[in-house]
C-alpha cells in the first residue's frame, strides 16, 4: 500500500522535522538515510517537508537507521544529566484544529502538547479506521489507552487479544510489541498516552 498523502497547510510537521534533525545531526544527506533505511530518497524528502506520511513499518525502518526510538520523533529529548529541573508552572494548550497529525495505514494520530519541551508523556488522540491488520510495534516506556468511542481490540505479543469498549482502558509495558485496531467495521477513537519511565 502506498504511503498516505498528508495535508500540512496549517499543522507543524513534527515527525518530518524530527527525522531531519536527527539526520543532519548525524551529518547524513538524504541519500545516506535512504540507503540505510531502504526508503526512497524522494519519499524521505516529502516526509521531511510534511508532504507525505510514512506507514508505521517504514517509519520504524527510518528510526532504526537513525538509531532512535519512534517516540523520539514526537517527544523532545531528555534534559542533560545533572541539570536541575526548574519549577516553572509551564503548561501546553493544544487546540483541536492545530494538533499535528501522523497518518498511518490504519489510523490518524493527533498529537497534543507537542510543543511542551522535556515532557515525560506523549498524549495523542488516535482515530482508528476499520479493515486493517496493524503491525505490532514497540517503544521504550509505558502506555495508557482509553477508548473514547467505538470498540477496539488491543493486540500484544504476550497476551491473547483484548476487546475494549467505550470507557474501558488498558495500561501496558510499551517495550512489549503492541497495537490497536477498530472492530465491527466501524471507526473508533482512543486516547493514547505514552510515558517514558523515570531514569
mmCIF file of C-alpha atoms in Angstrom:
data_model
loop_
_atom_site.group_PDB
_atom_site.id
_atom_site.type_symbol
_atom_site.label_atom_id
_atom_site.label_comp_id
_atom_site.label_asym_id
_atom_site.label_seq_id
_atom_site.Cartn_x
_atom_site.Cartn_y
_atom_site.Cartn_z
ATOM 1 C CA UNK A 1 0.000 0.000 0.000
ATOM 2 C CA UNK A 2 1.464 3.435 -0.878
ATOM 3 C CA UNK A 3 2.285 5.974 1.786
ATOM 4 C CA UNK A 4 -0.661 8.208 2.650
ATOM 5 C CA UNK A 5 -0.540 11.825 1.465
ATOM 6 C CA UNK A 6 -0.869 14.439 4.115
ATOM 7 C CA UNK A 7 -2.343 17.924 4.302
ATOM 8 C CA UNK A 8 0.225 20.048 6.105
ATOM 9 C CA UNK A 9 -1.102 23.520 5.369
ATOM 10 C CA UNK A 10 -1.699 24.513 8.982
ATOM 11 C CA UNK A 11 -0.099 21.899 11.232
ATOM 12 C CA UNK A 12 3.561 21.617 12.265
ATOM 13 C CA UNK A 13 5.333 18.598 10.790
ATOM 14 C CA UNK A 14 6.848 17.228 13.985
ATOM 15 C CA UNK A 15 7.702 13.755 12.653
ATOM 16 C CA UNK A 16 9.352 15.049 9.484
ATOM 17 C CA UNK A 17 11.210 17.715 11.446
ATOM 18 C CA UNK A 18 12.405 15.093 13.920
ATOM 19 C CA UNK A 19 13.748 12.925 11.105
ATOM 20 C CA UNK A 20 15.544 15.896 9.564
ATOM 21 C CA UNK A 21 17.035 16.985 12.922
ATOM 22 C CA UNK A 22 18.448 13.534 13.603
ATOM 23 C CA UNK A 23 19.680 13.063 10.024
ATOM 24 C CA UNK A 24 21.521 16.388 9.986
ATOM 25 C CA UNK A 25 22.934 15.750 13.475
ATOM 26 C CA UNK A 26 24.498 12.595 12.043
ATOM 27 C CA UNK A 27 25.876 14.577 9.108
ATOM 28 C CA UNK A 28 23.872 12.482 6.661
ATOM 29 C CA UNK A 29 22.463 13.542 3.325
ATOM 30 C CA UNK A 30 19.026 12.265 2.313
ATOM 31 C CA UNK A 31 20.686 9.651 0.109
ATOM 32 C CA UNK A 32 22.578 8.285 3.145
ATOM 33 C CA UNK A 33 19.340 7.819 5.078
ATOM 34 C CA UNK A 34 17.694 6.311 2.011
ATOM 35 C CA UNK A 35 20.460 3.726 1.673
ATOM 36 C CA UNK A 36 20.416 2.916 5.392
ATOM 37 C CA UNK A 37 16.628 2.600 5.697
ATOM 38 C CA UNK A 38 15.576 1.295 2.288
ATOM 39 C CA UNK A 39 13.070 4.148 1.918
ATOM 40 C CA UNK A 40 13.323 6.017 -1.425
ATOM 41 C CA UNK A 41 15.075 9.389 -1.332
ATOM 42 C CA UNK A 42 12.104 11.167 -2.913
ATOM 43 C CA UNK A 43 9.785 9.742 -0.247
ATOM 44 C CA UNK A 44 12.087 10.863 2.579
ATOM 45 C CA UNK A 45 12.233 14.363 1.121
ATOM 46 C CA UNK A 46 8.429 14.577 1.076
ATOM 47 C CA UNK A 47 8.190 13.231 4.627
ATOM 48 C CA UNK A 48 10.662 15.814 5.939
ATOM 49 C CA UNK A 49 8.700 18.651 4.330
ATOM 50 C CA UNK A 50 5.336 17.312 5.506
ATOM 51 C CA UNK A 51 4.025 16.485 2.035
ATOM 52 C CA UNK A 52 3.721 12.767 2.853
ATOM 53 C CA UNK A 53 3.486 10.405 5.815
ATOM 54 C CA UNK A 54 5.157 7.031 6.177
ATOM 55 C CA UNK A 55 3.407 3.794 7.016
ATOM 56 C CA UNK A 56 4.421 2.716 10.509
ATOM 57 C CA UNK A 57 6.594 -0.134 9.179
ATOM 58 C CA UNK A 58 8.638 2.278 7.054
ATOM 59 C CA UNK A 59 8.801 4.798 9.886
ATOM 60 C CA UNK A 60 10.288 2.102 12.109
ATOM 61 C CA UNK A 61 12.880 1.344 9.399
ATOM 62 C CA UNK A 62 13.862 5.023 9.296
ATOM 63 C CA UNK A 63 14.116 5.196 13.089
ATOM 64 C CA UNK A 64 16.264 2.063 13.176
ATOM 65 C CA UNK A 65 18.588 3.561 10.567
ATOM 66 C CA UNK A 66 18.847 6.781 12.604
ATOM 67 C CA UNK A 67 19.409 4.878 15.846
ATOM 68 C CA UNK A 68 16.399 6.374 17.617
ATOM 69 C CA UNK A 69 13.103 5.221 19.066
ATOM 70 C CA UNK A 70 9.974 6.172 17.122
ATOM 71 C CA UNK A 71 8.713 8.114 20.161
ATOM 72 C CA UNK A 72 11.780 10.380 19.932
ATOM 73 C CA UNK A 73 10.242 11.930 16.815
ATOM 74 C CA UNK A 74 7.268 13.354 18.691
ATOM 75 C CA UNK A 75 8.744 13.649 22.208
ATOM 76 C CA UNK A 76 11.525 16.179 22.843
ATOM 77 C CA UNK A 77 14.806 14.818 24.201
ATOM 78 C CA UNK A 78 15.683 14.403 27.838
ATOM 79 C CA UNK A 79 17.236 17.165 29.929
ATOM 80 C CA UNK A 80 21.056 16.939 30.090
ATOM 81 C CA UNK A 81 22.382 14.925 33.042
ATOM 82 C CA UNK A 82 22.925 16.979 36.179
ATOM 83 C CA UNK A 83 20.782 19.895 35.041
ATOM 84 C CA UNK A 84 18.205 20.689 37.753
ATOM 85 C CA UNK A 85 14.549 20.604 36.847
ATOM 86 C CA UNK A 86 13.086 24.059 37.409
ATOM 87 C CA UNK A 87 9.602 24.629 38.806
ATOM 88 C CA UNK A 88 8.130 26.858 36.131
ATOM 89 C CA UNK A 89 4.391 26.256 36.188
ATOM 90 C CA UNK A 90 4.565 25.556 32.468
ATOM 91 C CA UNK A 91 1.566 24.365 30.526
ATOM 92 C CA UNK A 92 0.649 23.465 26.973
ATOM 93 C CA UNK A 93 -2.720 24.044 25.345
ATOM 94 C CA UNK A 94 -3.498 22.279 22.083
ATOM 95 C CA UNK A 95 -6.497 23.460 20.095
ATOM 96 C CA UNK A 96 -8.087 20.598 18.168
ATOM 97 C CA UNK A 97 -7.512 22.285 14.801
ATOM 98 C CA UNK A 98 -3.787 22.773 15.441
ATOM 99 C CA UNK A 99 -2.826 19.306 16.692
ATOM 100 C CA UNK A 100 -0.103 17.892 14.402
ATOM 101 C CA UNK A 101 -1.108 14.670 12.658
ATOM 102 C CA UNK A 102 0.724 11.470 11.832
ATOM 103 C CA UNK A 103 -1.066 9.277 9.285
ATOM 104 C CA UNK A 104 -0.542 5.504 9.086
ATOM 105 C CA UNK A 105 -2.293 2.793 7.096
ATOM 106 C CA UNK A 106 -4.997 2.292 9.722
ATOM 107 C CA UNK A 107 -5.006 5.428 11.856
ATOM 108 C CA UNK A 108 -4.589 9.173 12.210
ATOM 109 C CA UNK A 109 -2.662 10.254 15.316
ATOM 110 C CA UNK A 110 -3.400 13.776 16.583
ATOM 111 C CA UNK A 111 -0.550 14.797 18.893
ATOM 112 C CA UNK A 112 -1.272 17.018 21.899
ATOM 113 C CA UNK A 113 1.192 19.095 23.955
ATOM 114 C CA UNK A 114 3.718 18.571 21.152
ATOM 115 C CA UNK A 115 5.460 21.872 21.963
ATOM 116 C CA UNK A 116 5.959 21.106 25.677
ATOM 117 C CA UNK A 117 9.732 20.610 25.980
ATOM 118 C CA UNK A 118 11.232 17.847 28.156
ATOM 119 C CA UNK A 119 7.872 16.238 28.805
ATOM 120 C CA UNK A 120 7.656 12.656 30.065
ATOM 121 C CA UNK A 121 4.304 11.862 28.473
ATOM 122 C CA UNK A 122 3.231 11.918 24.834
ATOM 123 C CA UNK A 123 -0.571 12.234 24.631
ATOM 124 C CA UNK A 124 -2.377 11.555 21.362
ATOM 125 C CA UNK A 125 -5.942 11.040 20.215
ATOM 126 C CA UNK A 126 -5.929 8.222 17.670
ATOM 127 C CA UNK A 127 -8.668 7.877 15.061
ATOM 128 C CA UNK A 128 -8.694 4.196 14.052
ATOM 129 C CA UNK A 129 -10.108 3.069 10.717
ATOM 130 C CA UNK A 130 -11.595 -0.431 10.385
ATOM 131 C CA UNK A 131 -10.469 -3.118 7.986
ATOM 132 C CA UNK A 132 -6.720 -3.062 8.607
ATOM 133 C CA UNK A 133 -4.450 -5.604 10.290
ATOM 134 C CA UNK A 134 -1.878 -3.372 12.033
ATOM 135 C CA UNK A 135 1.770 -4.290 12.526
ATOM 136 C CA UNK A 136 2.800 -4.722 16.151
ATOM 137 C CA UNK A 137 5.212 -2.006 17.320
ATOM 138 C CA UNK A 138 7.294 -1.452 20.437
ATOM 139 C CA UNK A 139 8.968 1.554 22.033
ATOM 140 C CA UNK A 140 10.504 2.498 25.359
ATOM 141 C CA UNK A 141 8.350 3.196 28.386
ATOM 142 C CA UNK A 142 4.723 2.529 29.230
ATOM 143 C CA UNK A 143 1.428 3.261 27.531
ATOM 144 C CA UNK A 144 -2.137 4.006 28.615
ATOM 145 C CA UNK A 145 -5.020 3.532 26.163
ATOM 146 C CA UNK A 146 -8.567 4.756 26.905
ATOM 147 C CA UNK A 147 -11.417 4.139 24.454
ATOM 148 C CA UNK A 148 -13.309 7.354 23.685
ATOM 149 C CA UNK A 149 -15.657 5.957 21.010
ATOM 150 C CA UNK A 150 -16.305 2.552 19.482
ATOM 151 C CA UNK A 151 -14.888 -0.915 20.168
ATOM 152 C CA UNK A 152 -11.238 -1.834 19.742
ATOM 153 C CA UNK A 153 -9.024 -4.867 20.028
ATOM 154 C CA UNK A 154 -5.646 -4.497 21.720
ATOM 155 C CA UNK A 155 -3.032 -6.825 20.249
ATOM 156 C CA UNK A 156 0.141 -7.704 22.186
ATOM 157 C CA UNK A 157 2.907 -10.250 21.780
ATOM 158 C CA UNK A 158 2.400 -11.974 25.154
ATOM 159 C CA UNK A 159 -1.383 -11.957 25.640
ATOM 160 C CA UNK A 160 -4.474 -13.029 23.745
ATOM 161 C CA UNK A 161 -6.253 -10.086 22.040
ATOM 162 C CA UNK A 162 -8.245 -7.911 24.456
ATOM 163 C CA UNK A 163 -11.519 -6.254 23.415
ATOM 164 C CA UNK A 164 -12.187 -2.826 24.919
ATOM 165 C CA UNK A 165 -15.410 -0.827 24.662
ATOM 166 C CA UNK A 166 -16.129 2.867 25.165
ATOM 167 C CA UNK A 167 -14.918 3.862 28.630
ATOM 168 C CA UNK A 168 -12.553 0.883 29.000
ATOM 169 C CA UNK A 169 -8.788 1.255 29.325
ATOM 170 C CA UNK A 170 -5.546 -0.706 29.368
ATOM 171 C CA UNK A 171 -2.068 0.112 30.711
ATOM 172 C CA UNK A 172 0.866 -1.776 29.193
ATOM 173 C CA UNK A 173 4.623 -2.086 29.071
ATOM 174 C CA UNK A 174 5.296 -0.452 25.687
ATOM 175 C CA UNK A 175 8.502 -2.457 25.224
ATOM 176 C CA UNK A 176 6.133 -5.368 24.542
ATOM 177 C CA UNK A 177 5.061 -5.350 20.875
ATOM 178 C CA UNK A 178 1.519 -3.998 20.631
ATOM 179 C CA UNK A 179 -1.088 -2.211 18.537
ATOM 180 C CA UNK A 180 -4.811 -1.452 18.463
ATOM 181 C CA UNK A 181 -7.459 -1.974 15.784
ATOM 182 C CA UNK A 182 -11.080 -0.924 15.367
ATOM 183 C CA UNK A 183 -13.776 -3.612 15.468
ATOM 184 C CA UNK A 184 -17.247 -4.143 13.979
ATOM 185 C CA UNK A 185 -16.339 -2.451 10.692
ATOM 186 C CA UNK A 186 -16.674 0.944 12.408
ATOM 187 C CA UNK A 187 -14.140 3.682 13.180
ATOM 188 C CA UNK A 188 -13.010 4.072 16.781
ATOM 189 C CA UNK A 189 -11.239 6.764 18.751
ATOM 190 C CA UNK A 190 -8.815 6.274 21.642
ATOM 191 C CA UNK A 191 -6.792 8.477 23.949
ATOM 192 C CA UNK A 192 -3.220 7.195 23.971
ATOM 193 C CA UNK A 193 -0.632 8.374 26.493
ATOM 194 C CA UNK A 194 2.912 7.083 26.066
ATOM 195 C CA UNK A 195 5.192 7.776 29.019
ATOM 196 C CA UNK A 196 8.918 7.365 29.494
ATOM 197 C CA UNK A 197 9.951 5.537 32.648
ATOM 198 C CA UNK A 198 11.775 7.717 35.188
ATOM 199 C CA UNK A 199 15.568 7.388 34.971
#
